Short mmCIF file of C-alpha atoms (C1' of nucleotides) in Angstrom, two decimals:
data_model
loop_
_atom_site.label_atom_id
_atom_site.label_comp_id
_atom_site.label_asym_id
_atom_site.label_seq_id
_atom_site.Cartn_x
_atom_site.Cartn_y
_atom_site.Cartn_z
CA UNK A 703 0.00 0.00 0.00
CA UNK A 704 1.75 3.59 -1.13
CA UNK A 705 1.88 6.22 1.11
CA UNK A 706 0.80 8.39 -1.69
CA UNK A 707 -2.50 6.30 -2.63
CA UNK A 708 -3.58 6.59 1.01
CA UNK A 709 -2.89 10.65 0.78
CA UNK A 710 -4.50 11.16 -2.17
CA UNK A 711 -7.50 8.66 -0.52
CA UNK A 712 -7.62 11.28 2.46
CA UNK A 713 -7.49 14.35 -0.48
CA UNK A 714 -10.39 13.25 -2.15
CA UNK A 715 -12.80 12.01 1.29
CA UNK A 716 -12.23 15.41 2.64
CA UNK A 717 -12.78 17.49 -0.36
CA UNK A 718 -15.81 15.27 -0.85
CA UNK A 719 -17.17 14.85 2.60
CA UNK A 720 -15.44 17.59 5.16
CA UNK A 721 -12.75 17.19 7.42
CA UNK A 722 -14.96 16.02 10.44
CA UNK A 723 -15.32 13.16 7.88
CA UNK A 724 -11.88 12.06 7.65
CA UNK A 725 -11.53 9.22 10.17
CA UNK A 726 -9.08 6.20 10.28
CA UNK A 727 -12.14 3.86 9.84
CA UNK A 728 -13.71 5.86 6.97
CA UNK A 729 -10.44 6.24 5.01
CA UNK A 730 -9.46 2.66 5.86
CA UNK A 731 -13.03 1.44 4.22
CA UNK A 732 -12.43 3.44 1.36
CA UNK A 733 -9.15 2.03 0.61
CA UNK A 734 -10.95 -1.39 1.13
CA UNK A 735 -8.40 -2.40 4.00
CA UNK A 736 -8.85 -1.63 7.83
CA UNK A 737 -7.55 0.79 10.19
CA UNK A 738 -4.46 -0.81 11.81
CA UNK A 739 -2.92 -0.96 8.37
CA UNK A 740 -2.83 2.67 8.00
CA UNK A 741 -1.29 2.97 11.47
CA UNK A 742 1.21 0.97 9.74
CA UNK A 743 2.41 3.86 7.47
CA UNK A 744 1.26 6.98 10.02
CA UNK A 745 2.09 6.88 13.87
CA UNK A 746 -1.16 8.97 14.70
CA UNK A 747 -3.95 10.71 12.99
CA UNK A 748 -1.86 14.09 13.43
CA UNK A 749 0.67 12.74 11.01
CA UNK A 750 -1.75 11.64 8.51
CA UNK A 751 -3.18 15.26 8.32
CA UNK A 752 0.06 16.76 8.25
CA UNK A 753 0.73 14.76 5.14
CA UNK A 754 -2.79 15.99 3.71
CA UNK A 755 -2.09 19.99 4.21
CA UNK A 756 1.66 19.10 2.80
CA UNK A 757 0.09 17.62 0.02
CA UNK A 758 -1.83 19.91 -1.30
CA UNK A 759 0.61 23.20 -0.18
CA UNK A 760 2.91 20.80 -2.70
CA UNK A 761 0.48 22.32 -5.57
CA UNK A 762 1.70 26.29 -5.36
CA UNK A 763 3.59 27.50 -8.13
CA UNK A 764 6.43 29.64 -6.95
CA UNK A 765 8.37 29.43 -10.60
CA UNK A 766 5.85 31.07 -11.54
CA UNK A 767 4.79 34.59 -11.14
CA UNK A 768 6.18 34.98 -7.83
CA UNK A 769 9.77 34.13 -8.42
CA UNK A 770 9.39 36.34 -12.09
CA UNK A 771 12.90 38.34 -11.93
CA UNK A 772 11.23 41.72 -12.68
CA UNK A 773 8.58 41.24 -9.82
CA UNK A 774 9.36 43.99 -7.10
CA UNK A 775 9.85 42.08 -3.42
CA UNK A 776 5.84 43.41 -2.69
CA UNK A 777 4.65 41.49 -5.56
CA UNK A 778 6.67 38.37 -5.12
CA UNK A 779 5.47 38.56 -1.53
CA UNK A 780 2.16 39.70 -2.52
CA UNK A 781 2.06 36.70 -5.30
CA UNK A 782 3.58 34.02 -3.07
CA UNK A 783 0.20 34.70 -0.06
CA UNK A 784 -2.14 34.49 -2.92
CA UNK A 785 -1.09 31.27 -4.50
CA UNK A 786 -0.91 29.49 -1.02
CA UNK A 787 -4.41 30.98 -0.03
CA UNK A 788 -6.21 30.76 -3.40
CA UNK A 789 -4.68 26.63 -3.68
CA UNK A 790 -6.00 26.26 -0.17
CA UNK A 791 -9.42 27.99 -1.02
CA UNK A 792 -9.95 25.40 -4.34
CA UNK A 793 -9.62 22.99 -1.01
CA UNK A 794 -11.72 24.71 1.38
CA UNK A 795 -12.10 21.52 3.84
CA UNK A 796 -8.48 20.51 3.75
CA UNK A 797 -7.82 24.59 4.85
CA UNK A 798 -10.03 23.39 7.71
CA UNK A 799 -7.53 20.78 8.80
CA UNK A 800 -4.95 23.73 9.26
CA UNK A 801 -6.59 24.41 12.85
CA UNK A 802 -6.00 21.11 13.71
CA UNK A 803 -2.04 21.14 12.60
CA UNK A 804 0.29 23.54 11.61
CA UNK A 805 1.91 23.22 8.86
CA UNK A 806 5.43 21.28 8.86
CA UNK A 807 5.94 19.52 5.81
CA UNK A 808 8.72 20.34 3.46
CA UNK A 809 6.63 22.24 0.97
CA UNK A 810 5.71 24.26 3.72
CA UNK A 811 9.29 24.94 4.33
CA UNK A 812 10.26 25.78 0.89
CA UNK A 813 7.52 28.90 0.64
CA UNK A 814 9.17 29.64 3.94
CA UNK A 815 12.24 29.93 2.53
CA UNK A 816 11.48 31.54 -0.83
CA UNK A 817 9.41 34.27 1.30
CA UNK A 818 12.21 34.94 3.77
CA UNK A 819 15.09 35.31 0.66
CA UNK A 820 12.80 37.48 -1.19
CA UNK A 821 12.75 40.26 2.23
CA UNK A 822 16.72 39.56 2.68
CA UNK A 823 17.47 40.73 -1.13
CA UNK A 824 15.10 43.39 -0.91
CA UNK A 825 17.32 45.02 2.05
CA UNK A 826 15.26 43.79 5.44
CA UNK A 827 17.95 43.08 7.81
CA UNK A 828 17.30 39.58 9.19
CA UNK A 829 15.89 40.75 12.29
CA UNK A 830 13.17 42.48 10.59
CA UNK A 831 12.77 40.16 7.50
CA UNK A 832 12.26 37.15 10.62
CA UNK A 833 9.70 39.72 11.88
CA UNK A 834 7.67 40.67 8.18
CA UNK A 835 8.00 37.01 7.56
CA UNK A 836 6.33 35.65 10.67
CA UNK A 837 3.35 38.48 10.28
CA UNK A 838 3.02 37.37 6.30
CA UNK A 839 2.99 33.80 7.45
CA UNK A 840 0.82 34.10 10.41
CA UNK A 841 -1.17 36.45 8.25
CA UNK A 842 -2.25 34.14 5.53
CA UNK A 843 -2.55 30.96 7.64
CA UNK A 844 -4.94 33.21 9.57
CA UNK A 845 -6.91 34.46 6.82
CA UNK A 846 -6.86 30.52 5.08
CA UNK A 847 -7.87 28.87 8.19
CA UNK A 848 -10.89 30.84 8.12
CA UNK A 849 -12.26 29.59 4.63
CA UNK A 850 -13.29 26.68 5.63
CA UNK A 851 -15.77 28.13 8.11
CA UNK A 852 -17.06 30.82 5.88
CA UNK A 853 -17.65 28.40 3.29
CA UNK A 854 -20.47 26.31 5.48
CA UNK A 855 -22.14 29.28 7.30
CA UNK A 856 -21.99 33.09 6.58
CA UNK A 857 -18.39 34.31 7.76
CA UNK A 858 -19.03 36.84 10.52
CA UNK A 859 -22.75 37.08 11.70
CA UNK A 860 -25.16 38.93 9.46
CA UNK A 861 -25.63 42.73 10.54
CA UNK A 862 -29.28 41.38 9.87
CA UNK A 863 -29.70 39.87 13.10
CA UNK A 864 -28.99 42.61 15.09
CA UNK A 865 -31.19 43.94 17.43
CA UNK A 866 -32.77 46.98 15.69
CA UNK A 867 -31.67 50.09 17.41
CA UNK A 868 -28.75 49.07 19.64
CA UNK A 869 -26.53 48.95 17.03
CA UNK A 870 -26.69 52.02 14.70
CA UNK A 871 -22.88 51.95 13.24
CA UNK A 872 -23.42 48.67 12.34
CA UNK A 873 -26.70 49.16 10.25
CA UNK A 874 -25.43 51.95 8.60
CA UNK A 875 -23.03 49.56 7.16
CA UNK A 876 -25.07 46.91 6.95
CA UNK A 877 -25.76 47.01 2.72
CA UNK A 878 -21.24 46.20 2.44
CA UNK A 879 -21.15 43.11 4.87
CA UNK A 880 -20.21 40.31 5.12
CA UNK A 881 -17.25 41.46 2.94
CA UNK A 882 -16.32 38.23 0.88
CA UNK A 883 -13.32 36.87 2.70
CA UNK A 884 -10.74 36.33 -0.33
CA UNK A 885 -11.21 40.52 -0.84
CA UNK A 886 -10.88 41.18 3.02
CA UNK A 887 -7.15 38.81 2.68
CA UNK A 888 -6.21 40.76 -0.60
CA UNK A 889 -6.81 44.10 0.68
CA UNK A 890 -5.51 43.81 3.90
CA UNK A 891 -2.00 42.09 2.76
CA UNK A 892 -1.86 44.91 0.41
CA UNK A 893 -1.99 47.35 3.74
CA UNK A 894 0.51 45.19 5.57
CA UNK A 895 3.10 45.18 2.39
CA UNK A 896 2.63 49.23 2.35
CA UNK A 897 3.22 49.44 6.04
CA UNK A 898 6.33 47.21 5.66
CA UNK A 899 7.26 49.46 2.25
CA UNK A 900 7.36 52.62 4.88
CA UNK A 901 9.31 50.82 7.82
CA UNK A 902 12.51 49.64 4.80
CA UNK A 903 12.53 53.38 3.26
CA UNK A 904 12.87 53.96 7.14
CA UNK A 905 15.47 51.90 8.30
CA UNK A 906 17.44 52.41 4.64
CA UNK A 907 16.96 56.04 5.63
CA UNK A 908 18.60 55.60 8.99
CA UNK A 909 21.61 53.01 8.25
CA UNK A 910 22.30 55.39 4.87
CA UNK A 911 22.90 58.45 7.82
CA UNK A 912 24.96 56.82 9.85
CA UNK A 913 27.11 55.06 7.91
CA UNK A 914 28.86 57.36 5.39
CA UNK B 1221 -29.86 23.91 36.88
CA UNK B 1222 -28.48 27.39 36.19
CA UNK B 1223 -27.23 28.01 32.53
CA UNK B 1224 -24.29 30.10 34.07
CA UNK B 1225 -23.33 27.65 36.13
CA UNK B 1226 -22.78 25.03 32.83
CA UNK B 1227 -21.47 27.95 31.02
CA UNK B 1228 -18.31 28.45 34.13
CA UNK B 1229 -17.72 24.84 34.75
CA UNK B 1230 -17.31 24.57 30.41
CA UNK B 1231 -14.70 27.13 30.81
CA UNK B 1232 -12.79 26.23 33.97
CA UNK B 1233 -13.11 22.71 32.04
CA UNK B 1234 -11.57 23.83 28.81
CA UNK B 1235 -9.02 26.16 31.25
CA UNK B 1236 -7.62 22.97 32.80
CA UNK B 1237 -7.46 20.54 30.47
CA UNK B 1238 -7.78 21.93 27.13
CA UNK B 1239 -10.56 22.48 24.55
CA UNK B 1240 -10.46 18.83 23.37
CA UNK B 1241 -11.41 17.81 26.92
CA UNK B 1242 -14.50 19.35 26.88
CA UNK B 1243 -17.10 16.70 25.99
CA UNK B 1244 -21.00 16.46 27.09
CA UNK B 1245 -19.89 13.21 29.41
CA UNK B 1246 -17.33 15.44 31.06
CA UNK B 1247 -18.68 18.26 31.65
CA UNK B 1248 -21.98 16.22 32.67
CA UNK B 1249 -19.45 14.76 35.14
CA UNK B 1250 -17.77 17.39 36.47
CA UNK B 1251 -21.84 18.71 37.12
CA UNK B 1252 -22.70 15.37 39.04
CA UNK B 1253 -24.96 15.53 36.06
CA UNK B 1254 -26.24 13.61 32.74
CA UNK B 1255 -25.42 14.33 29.42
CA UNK B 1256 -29.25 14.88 28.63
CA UNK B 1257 -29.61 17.46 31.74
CA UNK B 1258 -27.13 19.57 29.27
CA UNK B 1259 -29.46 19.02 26.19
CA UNK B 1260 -32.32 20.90 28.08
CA UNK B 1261 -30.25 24.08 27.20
CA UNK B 1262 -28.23 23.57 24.54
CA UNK B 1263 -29.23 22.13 21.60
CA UNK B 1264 -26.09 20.74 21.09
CA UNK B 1265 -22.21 21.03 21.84
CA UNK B 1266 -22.04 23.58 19.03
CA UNK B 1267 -24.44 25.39 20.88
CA UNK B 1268 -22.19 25.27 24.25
CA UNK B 1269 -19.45 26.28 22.88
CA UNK B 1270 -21.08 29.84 21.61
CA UNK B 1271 -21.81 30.72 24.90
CA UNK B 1272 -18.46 29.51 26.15
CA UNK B 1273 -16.79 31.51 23.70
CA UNK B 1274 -19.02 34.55 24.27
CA UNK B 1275 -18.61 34.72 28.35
CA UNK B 1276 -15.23 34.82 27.39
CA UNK B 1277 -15.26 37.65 25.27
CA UNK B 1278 -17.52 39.35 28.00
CA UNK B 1279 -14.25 39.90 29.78
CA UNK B 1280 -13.19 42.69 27.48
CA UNK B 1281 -13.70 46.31 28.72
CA UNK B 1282 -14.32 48.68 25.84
CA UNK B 1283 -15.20 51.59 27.68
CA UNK B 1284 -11.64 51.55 29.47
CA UNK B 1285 -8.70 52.89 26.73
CA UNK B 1286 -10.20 52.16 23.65
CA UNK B 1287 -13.09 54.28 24.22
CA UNK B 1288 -11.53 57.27 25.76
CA UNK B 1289 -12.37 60.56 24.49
CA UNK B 1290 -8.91 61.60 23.84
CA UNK B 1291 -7.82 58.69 21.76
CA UNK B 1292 -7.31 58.83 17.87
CA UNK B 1293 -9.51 56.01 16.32
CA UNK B 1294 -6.30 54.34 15.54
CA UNK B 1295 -5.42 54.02 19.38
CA UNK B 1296 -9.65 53.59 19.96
CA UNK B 1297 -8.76 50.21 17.19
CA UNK B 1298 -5.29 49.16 18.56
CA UNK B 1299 -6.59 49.27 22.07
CA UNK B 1300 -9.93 47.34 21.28
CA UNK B 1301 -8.34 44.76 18.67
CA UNK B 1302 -5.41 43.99 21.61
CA UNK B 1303 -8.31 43.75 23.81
CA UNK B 1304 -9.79 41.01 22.27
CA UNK B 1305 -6.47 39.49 21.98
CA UNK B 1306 -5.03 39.81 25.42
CA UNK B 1307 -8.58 38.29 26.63
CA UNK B 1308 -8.45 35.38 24.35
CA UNK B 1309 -4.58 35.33 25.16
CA UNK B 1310 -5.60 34.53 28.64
CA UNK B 1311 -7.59 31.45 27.73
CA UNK B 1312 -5.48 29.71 25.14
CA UNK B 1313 -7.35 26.84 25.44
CA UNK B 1314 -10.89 28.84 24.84
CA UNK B 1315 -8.78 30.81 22.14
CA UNK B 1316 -9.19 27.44 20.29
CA UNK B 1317 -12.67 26.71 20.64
CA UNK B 1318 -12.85 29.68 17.68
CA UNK B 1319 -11.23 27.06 15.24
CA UNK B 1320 -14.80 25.22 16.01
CA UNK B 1321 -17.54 28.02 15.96
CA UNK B 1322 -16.72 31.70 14.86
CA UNK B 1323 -18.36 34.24 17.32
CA UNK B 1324 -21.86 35.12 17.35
CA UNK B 1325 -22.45 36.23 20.55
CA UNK B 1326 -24.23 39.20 22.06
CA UNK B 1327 -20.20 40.26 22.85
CA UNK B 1328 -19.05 39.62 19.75
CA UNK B 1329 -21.69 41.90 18.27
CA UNK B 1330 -20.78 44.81 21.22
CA UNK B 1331 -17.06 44.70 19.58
CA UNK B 1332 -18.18 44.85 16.08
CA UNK B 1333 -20.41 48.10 16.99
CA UNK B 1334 -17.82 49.87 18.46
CA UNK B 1335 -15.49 49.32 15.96
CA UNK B 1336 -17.83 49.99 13.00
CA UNK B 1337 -18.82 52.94 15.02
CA UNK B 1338 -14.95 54.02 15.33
CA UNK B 1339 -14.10 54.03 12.12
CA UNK B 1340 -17.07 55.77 11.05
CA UNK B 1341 -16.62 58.51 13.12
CA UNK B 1342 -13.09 58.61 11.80
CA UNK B 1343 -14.15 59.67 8.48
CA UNK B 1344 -14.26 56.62 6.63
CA UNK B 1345 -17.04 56.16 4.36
CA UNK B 1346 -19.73 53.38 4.86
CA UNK B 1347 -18.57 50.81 2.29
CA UNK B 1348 -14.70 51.38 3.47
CA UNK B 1349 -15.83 51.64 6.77
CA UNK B 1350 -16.83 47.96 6.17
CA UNK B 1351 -13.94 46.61 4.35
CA UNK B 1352 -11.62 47.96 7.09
CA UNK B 1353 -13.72 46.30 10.17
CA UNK B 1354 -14.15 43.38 8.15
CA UNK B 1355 -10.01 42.79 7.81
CA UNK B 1356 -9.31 44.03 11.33
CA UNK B 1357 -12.15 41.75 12.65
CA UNK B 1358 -10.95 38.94 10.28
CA UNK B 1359 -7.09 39.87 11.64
CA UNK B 1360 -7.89 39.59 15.40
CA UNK B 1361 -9.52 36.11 15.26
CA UNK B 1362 -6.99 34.38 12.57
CA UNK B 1363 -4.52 35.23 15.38
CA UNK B 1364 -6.30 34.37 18.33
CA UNK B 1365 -7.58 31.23 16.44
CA UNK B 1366 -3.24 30.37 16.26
CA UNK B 1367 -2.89 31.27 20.25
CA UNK B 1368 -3.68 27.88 21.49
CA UNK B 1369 -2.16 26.35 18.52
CA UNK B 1370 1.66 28.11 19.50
CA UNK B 1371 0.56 27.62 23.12
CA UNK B 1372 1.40 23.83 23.33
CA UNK B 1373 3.91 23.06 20.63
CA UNK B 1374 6.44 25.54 18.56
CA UNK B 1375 3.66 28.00 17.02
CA UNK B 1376 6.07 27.57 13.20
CA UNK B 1377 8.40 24.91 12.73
CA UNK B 1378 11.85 25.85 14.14
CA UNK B 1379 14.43 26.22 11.26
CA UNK B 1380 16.58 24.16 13.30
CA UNK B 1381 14.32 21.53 12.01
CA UNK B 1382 15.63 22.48 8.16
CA UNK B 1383 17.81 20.11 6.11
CA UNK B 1384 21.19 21.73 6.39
CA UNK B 1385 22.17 23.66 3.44
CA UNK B 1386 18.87 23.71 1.23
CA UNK B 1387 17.52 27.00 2.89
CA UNK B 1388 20.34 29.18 3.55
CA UNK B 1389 17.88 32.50 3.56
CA UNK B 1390 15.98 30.70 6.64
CA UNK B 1391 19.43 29.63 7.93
CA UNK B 1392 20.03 33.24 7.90
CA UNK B 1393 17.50 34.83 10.15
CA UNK B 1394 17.27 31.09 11.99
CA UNK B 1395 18.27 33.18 15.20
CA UNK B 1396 15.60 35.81 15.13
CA UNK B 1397 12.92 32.63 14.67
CA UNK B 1398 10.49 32.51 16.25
CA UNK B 1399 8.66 35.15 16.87
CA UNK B 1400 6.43 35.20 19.89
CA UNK B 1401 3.07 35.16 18.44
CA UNK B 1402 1.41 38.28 20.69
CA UNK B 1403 4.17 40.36 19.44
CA UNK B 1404 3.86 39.33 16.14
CA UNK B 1405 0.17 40.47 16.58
CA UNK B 1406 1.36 44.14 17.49
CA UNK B 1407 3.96 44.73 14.59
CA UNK B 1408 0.60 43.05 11.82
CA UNK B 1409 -1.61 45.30 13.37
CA UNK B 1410 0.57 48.15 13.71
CA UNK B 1411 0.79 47.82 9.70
CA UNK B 1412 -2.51 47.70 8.76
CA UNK B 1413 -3.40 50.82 11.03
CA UNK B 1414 -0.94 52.45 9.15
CA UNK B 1415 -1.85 51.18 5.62
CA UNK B 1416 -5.09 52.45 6.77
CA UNK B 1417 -4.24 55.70 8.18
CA UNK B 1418 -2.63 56.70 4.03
CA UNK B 1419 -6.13 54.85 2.48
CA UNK B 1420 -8.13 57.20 4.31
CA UNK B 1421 -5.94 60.51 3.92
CA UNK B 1422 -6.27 59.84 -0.10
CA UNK B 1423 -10.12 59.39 0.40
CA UNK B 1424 -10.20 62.76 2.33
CA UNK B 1425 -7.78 64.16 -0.37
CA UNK B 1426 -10.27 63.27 -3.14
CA UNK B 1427 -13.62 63.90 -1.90
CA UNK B 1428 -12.21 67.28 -0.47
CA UNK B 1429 -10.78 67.66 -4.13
CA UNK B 1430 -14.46 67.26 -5.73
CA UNK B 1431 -16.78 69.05 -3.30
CA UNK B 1432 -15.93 72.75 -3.57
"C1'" DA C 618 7.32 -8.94 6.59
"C1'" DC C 619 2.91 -7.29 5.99
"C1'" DC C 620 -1.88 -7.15 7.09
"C1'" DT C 621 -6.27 -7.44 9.94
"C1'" DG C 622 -10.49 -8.45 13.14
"C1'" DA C 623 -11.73 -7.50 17.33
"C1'" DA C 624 -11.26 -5.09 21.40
"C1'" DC C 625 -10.62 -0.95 24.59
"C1'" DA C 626 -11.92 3.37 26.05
"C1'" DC C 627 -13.95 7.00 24.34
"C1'" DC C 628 -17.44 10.44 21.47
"C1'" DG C 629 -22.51 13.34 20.33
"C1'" DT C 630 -27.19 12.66 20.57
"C1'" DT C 631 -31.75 10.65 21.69
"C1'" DC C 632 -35.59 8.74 24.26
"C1'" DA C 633 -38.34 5.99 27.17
"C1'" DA C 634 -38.79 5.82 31.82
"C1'" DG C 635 -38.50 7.76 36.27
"C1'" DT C 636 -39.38 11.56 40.16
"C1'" DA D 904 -42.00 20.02 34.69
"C1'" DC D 905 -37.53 18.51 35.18
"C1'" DC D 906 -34.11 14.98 35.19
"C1'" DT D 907 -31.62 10.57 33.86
"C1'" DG D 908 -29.78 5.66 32.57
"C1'" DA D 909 -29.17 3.27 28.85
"C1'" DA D 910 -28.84 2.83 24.11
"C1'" DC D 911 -27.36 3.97 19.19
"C1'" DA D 912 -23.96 4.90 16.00
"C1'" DC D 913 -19.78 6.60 15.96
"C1'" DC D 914 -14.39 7.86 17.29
"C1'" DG D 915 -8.55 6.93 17.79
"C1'" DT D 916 -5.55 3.47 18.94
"C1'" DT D 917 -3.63 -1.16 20.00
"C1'" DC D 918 -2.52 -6.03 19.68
"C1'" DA D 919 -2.80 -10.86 19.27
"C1'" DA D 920 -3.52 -13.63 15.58
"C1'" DG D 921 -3.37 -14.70 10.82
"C1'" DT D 922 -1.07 -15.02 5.88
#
DNA sequence: ACCTGAACACCGTTCAAGT
DNA sequence: ACCTGAACACCGTTCAAGT
């Protein structure tokens, strides 16, 4: 029995059925063998889903626009959060499994890597390029973790449901909500990737004073 | 049988020995109850765990800082989005219970008012006035959602953990890794504040621009 | 060597029966 | 009216026994 059959297996149940659906019995009886065997290639659950979320991280494209040579570090940043959050959004219930394990596969490494190069060439020292990094990171895992729960129910509670007059801010704006949640991630990474654009012209302000 | 009372118990439950200990038999238990006593007000664990999560959130005090006369709507944001963190912060375990059942509470819809209400006063118009609660709101729980997460094991995967040579960027910054999540929280939110701060100076700019 | 049925100690939820 | 024991249909994990 592959270890890649059984993956893919896990894949397809929870894009299928949900991830409360993904159980040792119910992938074993798919696979037409029983549970023990799979605790033959996995040591717990856990590892199984960290396999799954590896898996399908393994299916961003950094080659691609985000490593492009004429991309600016904000758009190879900016491309690299929307390739891992738009593959985990054509997956919506595997994104769900990300609460239960964070990622620590090697494909996970490898964006973590490409993101942390791109801030070093673009003149973060590491100290700050650790910091932008673990924001960006924590950012998007964030923002992805959530699309599996806006994807059953409405995201954040309808204004609708409000009690009528205790809450007048909130039905003045009640026509623009819920905001879909792939525009709230683009347009708030763009506002963190400005912010971060300020704090380099600061610091490359500061080190270009002192030093000559 | 008081509802409070099942509501406290949940929490001291999930306090003590974590969010996945909190099943109907236990807490029925820890009641010198049955499981069906608990079904007589809830209509299921789902059910428990909103009010769980929303006593929880009735810890934060609005009308301290962030609502102080003298404070910019920036600070009136900061103060109320670290607020909700800090709270949450204090209950990692609850923190995780949001992986399970986003807020809906008569708390969660207190925060969303007076942040709506913020930015409005602030200047920004209805349908940006939207956008922006929706990321901050969105921001605030993908965090908290990661506090109980990075409470019991690493939060990211320590680069020590990276085959030797094949990331030398991560290498690079390996000592700076990694960042404590709640301070990670203050430099994201710090970002979009500002990122928010130039959006709604151009706005101003604009509509200042036409009207005259 | 590799696989498996059956068992152990759990779940959420329901309902007839008790007080 | 309010409560409950026992049942139903599930879990993750383990292990002796099979091939």
């Amino acid at each position: 029995m592959p270890l890649e059959r059984i993956v893919d297996a896990a894949i397809s149940l929870v894009d299928e059925q949900g991830a409360e659906a993904l159980s040792m019995r119910s992938l074993a009886k798919r696979l037409d063998s029983g549970t023990a065997t799979l605790y033959r290639h996995f040591g717990s659950r856990a590892q199984l889903v960290d396999h799954v979320v590896d898996a399908v991280l393994g299916g961003i494209d950094l080659d691609g626009g985000a490593a492009a040579p004429s991309a600016t570090w904000q758009q190879s940043c900016a491309t690299a959060a929307h390739a891992m959050f738009d593959t985990l959004a054509r997956h919506p219930n595997v994104a769900t499994l990300l609460t239960e394990r964070i990622p620590v596969g090697s494909n996970a490494m490898r964006q973590r890597e490409f993101m942390i190069n791109t801030l070093l060439a673009a003149g973060f020292d590491p100290a700050l390029a650790a910091r932008a990094y673990a924001t960006l990171a924590r950012y998007v895992l964030g923002f992805a973790i959530q699309i599996g729960a806006s994807a059953g129910a409405e995201s954040l509670p309808s204004p609708a449901d409000a009690p009528p007059g205790r809450h007048p801010a909130t039905a003045a704006v009640a026509a623009y909500l819920p905001v879909p949640l792939a525009s709230e991630f683009g347009f708030g990474l763009d506002l963190i990737l400005e912010g971060l654009t300020g704090l380099l012209a600061r610091t490359a302000d500061r080190s270009g004073r002192q030093a000559p």
